[in-house]
DNA sequence: GCCGTTTTCGGCCCGACTGTTTTCAGTCG
């Protein structure tokens, strides 16, 4: 068995093969087939390697047929993707990486390779600096400069996507500035931003105006704009000072709905919708839904969905994960909202590594209308966070009792975020845990252990009857730290069987569980806790980021334990023991 | 290479922008 592959790795191989096939001039539909399969696997909540190991037929999944299933099976077991090895004999595999340079596609890479025998980004940079790229037919001085720009940018940002919460404070003000332009009736940030993905690759700004040209003029002149990549009458691309790319499109107000649908995506969702239109003898594009040349609907998303026989689908669900079938049968889930949350079950005070006092945290929860709040400072193992010993935990309990007496509008739950040690034991003894109302169990250390070890670690911890909520289950930090390697399928199954809730941690750097893992958790029958893991009063406002991911997983209020009233919540937690 | 209640063969999204090949190919989303 080769080193265990993550879905992301497998998708990477398929994507690489697709790039090389494209450079080689293969049938474009064959290229797309591998890309589609890559996307399917990247978005799958189950581990593809597990599926292969369990002999599950991969062709059950969309866009994976006999050949690709066979290739992936071989890849997982041997570390080799045969068609990739085959093409690598003719096309240097490193060329696939050159396609990441903005403005450089398969044709360009092929031409550069044939002319200069260049393989790598460094080769390309050298040839471009020497001014030789412009000699090539189809290239010129401007293209050469653009490629150098593209190389610089690729080196600066890599493939890294921007966290949604980091994109918001840049994108929203720009949106508001465009909205203030005379004649603009509406501006919406579409794309993965509107679908609330945890990270965004760029910002898709959609503007409704009868004078798109004026909007584009204003955009490229904006103070935040560092570089203009393209600039047209209805469409422009700019790079902002912090490196974030913005794709802006202007459309007439009466086709805003169709454009919004189109530019919100996902690509997969759009393809499925267009197919549905074609099945009815119509055509759907960014300008509207048409019967021949006759426009049927365009002004609103809801009207277009309705005409296609579908309920309006919330953007968070538009990933082609079965939402279209659900919209057809009227069985879309009623997604949870921020307002449905009655309390936060994971948060810290200055007793451990929180910034604010017990009283301040309670007041912050009251200001947000919460009915209860759990105080879950760290257990002793997390020493750097000033984790609480049993003695200090007892002191804190007295402090909570004293404070609680002053409030009649909120209930304070005594809790702890205990550490799951490497051997699966918890960092506080059972008799201490037994005195608490709520116990969040999380992994903070020893993140690089093997999959088998991590799985055993968590399964063993879950045997403890005091394990109530699995906190930030994979310990990932977006763009900074990979998730731990663990058999999520088995652990979520165990959580479901033991009535353990799994957390969606709303800290923007975590968002852990991820949307796909949260979806898997729901499929397994787990209940979910959406928690802020607040370390300061202002962190209560991060809740919406966790709710975004819960919605992307298709969660209703009923799936979330902290939408329950206090009695129901207590019963749920007690059913654990 | 995938897919399928009009199909196991013949489809597979397409429009905007750029730069360069003076009429369009390549790239992108």
PDB file of N, CA and C in Angstrom, chain A residues 255-296:
ATOM      1  N   UNK A 255     -32.088  41.842 -16.298  1.00  0.00           N
ATOM      2  CA  UNK A 255     -31.585  40.465 -16.361  1.00  0.00           C
ATOM      3  C   UNK A 255     -30.730  40.134 -15.135  1.00  0.00           C
ATOM      4  N   UNK A 256     -30.921  40.920 -14.077  1.00  0.00           N
ATOM      5  CA  UNK A 256     -30.090  40.740 -12.884  1.00  0.00           C
ATOM      6  C   UNK A 256     -30.265  39.348 -12.270  1.00  0.00           C
ATOM      7  N   UNK A 257     -31.499  38.865 -12.247  1.00  0.00           N
ATOM      8  CA  UNK A 257     -31.751  37.550 -11.631  1.00  0.00           C
ATOM      9  C   UNK A 257     -30.987  36.449 -12.335  1.00  0.00           C
ATOM     10  N   UNK A 258     -31.042  36.460 -13.670  1.00  0.00           N
ATOM     11  CA  UNK A 258     -30.344  35.427 -14.445  1.00  0.00           C
ATOM     12  C   UNK A 258     -28.841  35.543 -14.240  1.00  0.00           C
ATOM     13  N   UNK A 259     -28.356  36.777 -14.211  1.00  0.00           N
ATOM     14  CA  UNK A 259     -26.918  36.987 -14.032  1.00  0.00           C
ATOM     15  C   UNK A 259     -26.485  36.544 -12.635  1.00  0.00           C
ATOM     16  N   UNK A 260     -27.319  36.859 -11.646  1.00  0.00           N
ATOM     17  CA  UNK A 260     -27.001  36.480 -10.269  1.00  0.00           C
ATOM     18  C   UNK A 260     -26.927  34.962 -10.147  1.00  0.00           C
ATOM     19  N   UNK A 261     -27.869  34.298 -10.747  1.00  0.00           N
ATOM     20  CA  UNK A 261     -27.889  32.837 -10.737  1.00  0.00           C
ATOM     21  C   UNK A 261     -26.603  32.312 -11.368  1.00  0.00           C
ATOM     22  N   UNK A 262     -26.310  32.869 -12.513  1.00  0.00           N
ATOM     23  CA  UNK A 262     -25.158  32.402 -13.281  1.00  0.00           C
ATOM     24  C   UNK A 262     -23.856  32.627 -12.524  1.00  0.00           C
ATOM     25  N   UNK A 263     -23.689  33.812 -11.962  1.00  0.00           N
ATOM     26  CA  UNK A 263     -22.408  34.146 -11.349  1.00  0.00           C
ATOM     27  C   UNK A 263     -22.299  33.703  -9.890  1.00  0.00           C
ATOM     28  N   UNK A 264     -23.390  33.190  -9.347  1.00  0.00           N
ATOM     29  CA  UNK A 264     -23.302  32.619  -8.007  1.00  0.00           C
ATOM     30  C   UNK A 264     -22.782  31.189  -8.075  1.00  0.00           C
ATOM     31  N   UNK A 265     -23.115  30.499  -9.167  1.00  0.00           N
ATOM     32  CA  UNK A 265     -22.646  29.126  -9.320  1.00  0.00           C
ATOM     33  C   UNK A 265     -23.363  28.192  -8.368  1.00  0.00           C
ATOM     34  N   UNK A 266     -22.716  27.077  -7.977  1.00  0.00           N
ATOM     35  CA  UNK A 266     -21.430  26.679  -8.493  1.00  0.00           C
ATOM     36  C   UNK A 266     -21.518  26.280  -9.965  1.00  0.00           C
ATOM     37  N   UNK A 267     -20.400  26.077 -10.544  1.00  0.00           N
ATOM     38  CA  UNK A 267     -20.368  25.665 -11.939  1.00  0.00           C
ATOM     39  C   UNK A 267     -21.236  24.425 -12.141  1.00  0.00           C
ATOM     40  N   UNK A 268     -21.075  23.473 -11.233  1.00  0.00           N
ATOM     41  CA  UNK A 268     -21.832  22.230 -11.321  1.00  0.00           C
ATOM     42  C   UNK A 268     -23.333  22.470 -11.264  1.00  0.00           C
ATOM     43  N   UNK A 269     -23.704  23.336 -10.327  1.00  0.00           N
ATOM     44  CA  UNK A 269     -25.125  23.649 -10.162  1.00  0.00           C
ATOM     45  C   UNK A 269     -25.657  24.281 -11.447  1.00  0.00           C
ATOM     46  N   UNK A 270     -24.878  25.188 -12.019  1.00  0.00           N
ATOM     47  CA  UNK A 270     -25.299  25.853 -13.253  1.00  0.00           C
ATOM     48  C   UNK A 270     -25.457  24.871 -14.406  1.00  0.00           C
ATOM     49  N   UNK A 271     -24.503  23.976 -14.516  1.00  0.00           N
ATOM     50  CA  UNK A 271     -24.572  22.997 -15.598  1.00  0.00           C
ATOM     51  C   UNK A 271     -25.862  22.184 -15.467  1.00  0.00           C
ATOM     52  N   UNK A 272     -26.165  21.780 -14.235  1.00  0.00           N
ATOM     53  CA  UNK A 272     -27.375  20.991 -14.018  1.00  0.00           C
ATOM     54  C   UNK A 272     -28.627  21.800 -14.351  1.00  0.00           C
ATOM     55  N   UNK A 273     -28.630  23.095 -13.995  1.00  0.00           N
ATOM     56  CA  UNK A 273     -29.785  23.939 -14.301  1.00  0.00           C
ATOM     57  C   UNK A 273     -29.935  24.129 -15.810  1.00  0.00           C
ATOM     58  N   UNK A 274     -28.802  24.378 -16.468  1.00  0.00           N
ATOM     59  CA  UNK A 274     -28.863  24.574 -17.932  1.00  0.00           C
ATOM     60  C   UNK A 274     -29.373  23.318 -18.611  1.00  0.00           C
ATOM     61  N   UNK A 275     -28.916  22.159 -18.102  1.00  0.00           N
ATOM     62  CA  UNK A 275     -29.375  20.896 -18.680  1.00  0.00           C
ATOM     63  C   UNK A 275     -30.887  20.776 -18.518  1.00  0.00           C
ATOM     64  N   UNK A 276     -31.350  21.200 -17.347  1.00  0.00           N
ATOM     65  CA  UNK A 276     -32.778  21.138 -17.092  1.00  0.00           C
ATOM     66  C   UNK A 276     -33.545  22.026 -18.072  1.00  0.00           C
ATOM     67  N   UNK A 277     -32.985  23.186 -18.375  1.00  0.00           N
ATOM     68  CA  UNK A 277     -33.596  24.082 -19.360  1.00  0.00           C
ATOM     69  C   UNK A 277     -33.593  23.421 -20.740  1.00  0.00           C
ATOM     70  N   UNK A 278     -32.479  22.836 -21.106  1.00  0.00           N
ATOM     71  CA  UNK A 278     -32.371  22.175 -22.408  1.00  0.00           C
ATOM     72  C   UNK A 278     -33.400  21.050 -22.520  1.00  0.00           C
ATOM     73  N   UNK A 279     -33.580  20.304 -21.436  1.00  0.00           N
ATOM     74  CA  UNK A 279     -34.557  19.209 -21.437  1.00  0.00           C
ATOM     75  C   UNK A 279     -35.959  19.708 -21.764  1.00  0.00           C
ATOM     76  N   UNK A 280     -36.212  20.977 -21.470  1.00  0.00           N
ATOM     77  CA  UNK A 280     -37.530  21.541 -21.749  1.00  0.00           C
ATOM     78  C   UNK A 280     -37.549  22.306 -23.062  1.00  0.00           C
ATOM     79  N   UNK A 281     -36.472  22.196 -23.810  1.00  0.00           N
ATOM     80  CA  UNK A 281     -36.396  22.872 -25.101  1.00  0.00           C
ATOM     81  C   UNK A 281     -36.043  24.347 -24.975  1.00  0.00           C
ATOM     82  N   UNK A 282     -35.514  24.726 -23.793  1.00  0.00           N
ATOM     83  CA  UNK A 282     -35.163  26.125 -23.566  1.00  0.00           C
ATOM     84  C   UNK A 282     -33.650  26.285 -23.463  1.00  0.00           C
ATOM     85  N   UNK A 283     -33.266  27.523 -23.238  1.00  0.00           N
ATOM     86  CA  UNK A 283     -31.848  27.816 -23.061  1.00  0.00           C
ATOM     87  C   UNK A 283     -31.676  28.754 -21.874  1.00  0.00           C
ATOM     88  N   UNK A 284     -30.729  28.466 -21.006  1.00  0.00           N
ATOM     89  CA  UNK A 284     -30.473  29.333 -19.852  1.00  0.00           C
ATOM     90  C   UNK A 284     -29.052  29.872 -19.948  1.00  0.00           C
ATOM     91  N   UNK A 285     -28.920  31.180 -19.902  1.00  0.00           N
ATOM     92  CA  UNK A 285     -27.578  31.776 -19.840  1.00  0.00           C
ATOM     93  C   UNK A 285     -27.622  32.966 -18.885  1.00  0.00           C
ATOM     94  N   UNK A 286     -26.567  33.734 -18.847  1.00  0.00           N
ATOM     95  CA  UNK A 286     -26.506  34.806 -17.845  1.00  0.00           C
ATOM     96  C   UNK A 286     -27.469  35.961 -18.150  1.00  0.00           C
ATOM     97  N   UNK A 287     -28.121  35.916 -19.316  1.00  0.00           N
ATOM     98  CA  UNK A 287     -29.068  36.992 -19.650  1.00  0.00           C
ATOM     99  C   UNK A 287     -30.510  36.596 -19.410  1.00  0.00           C
ATOM    100  N   UNK A 288     -30.752  35.315 -19.282  1.00  0.00           N
ATOM    101  CA  UNK A 288     -32.114  34.905 -19.005  1.00  0.00           C
ATOM    102  C   UNK A 288     -32.399  33.479 -19.439  1.00  0.00           C
ATOM    103  N   UNK A 289     -33.662  33.110 -19.218  1.00  0.00           N
ATOM    104  CA  UNK A 289     -34.151  31.809 -19.669  1.00  0.00           C
ATOM    105  C   UNK A 289     -34.946  32.064 -20.951  1.00  0.00           C
ATOM    106  N   UNK A 290     -34.591  31.340 -22.029  1.00  0.00           N
ATOM    107  CA  UNK A 290     -35.176  31.632 -23.338  1.00  0.00           C
ATOM    108  C   UNK A 290     -35.830  30.407 -23.947  1.00  0.00           C
ATOM    109  N   UNK A 291     -36.939  30.676 -24.658  1.00  0.00           N
ATOM    110  CA  UNK A 291     -37.527  29.680 -25.550  1.00  0.00           C
ATOM    111  C   UNK A 291     -37.227  30.180 -26.956  1.00  0.00           C
ATOM    112  N   UNK A 292     -36.196  29.627 -27.580  1.00  0.00           N
ATOM    113  CA  UNK A 292     -35.717  30.203 -28.839  1.00  0.00           C
ATOM    114  C   UNK A 292     -35.184  31.591 -28.553  1.00  0.00           C
ATOM    115  N   UNK A 293     -35.742  32.613 -29.222  1.00  0.00           N
ATOM    116  CA  UNK A 293     -35.300  33.980 -28.971  1.00  0.00           C
ATOM    117  C   UNK A 293     -36.203  34.686 -27.969  1.00  0.00           C
ATOM    118  N   UNK A 294     -37.238  33.989 -27.575  1.00  0.00           N
ATOM    119  CA  UNK A 294     -38.218  34.645 -26.714  1.00  0.00           C
ATOM    120  C   UNK A 294     -37.849  34.502 -25.248  1.00  0.00           C
ATOM    121  N   UNK A 295     -37.627  35.634 -24.553  1.00  0.00           N
ATOM    122  CA  UNK A 295     -37.258  35.552 -23.142  1.00  0.00           C
ATOM    123  C   UNK A 295     -38.436  35.081 -22.291  1.00  0.00           C
ATOM    124  N   UNK A 296     -38.167  34.125 -21.403  1.00  0.00           N
ATOM    125  CA  UNK A 296     -39.214  33.621 -20.511  1.00  0.00           C
ATOM    126  C   UNK A 296     -39.121  34.295 -19.146  1.00  0.00           C
TER     127      UNK A 296
END
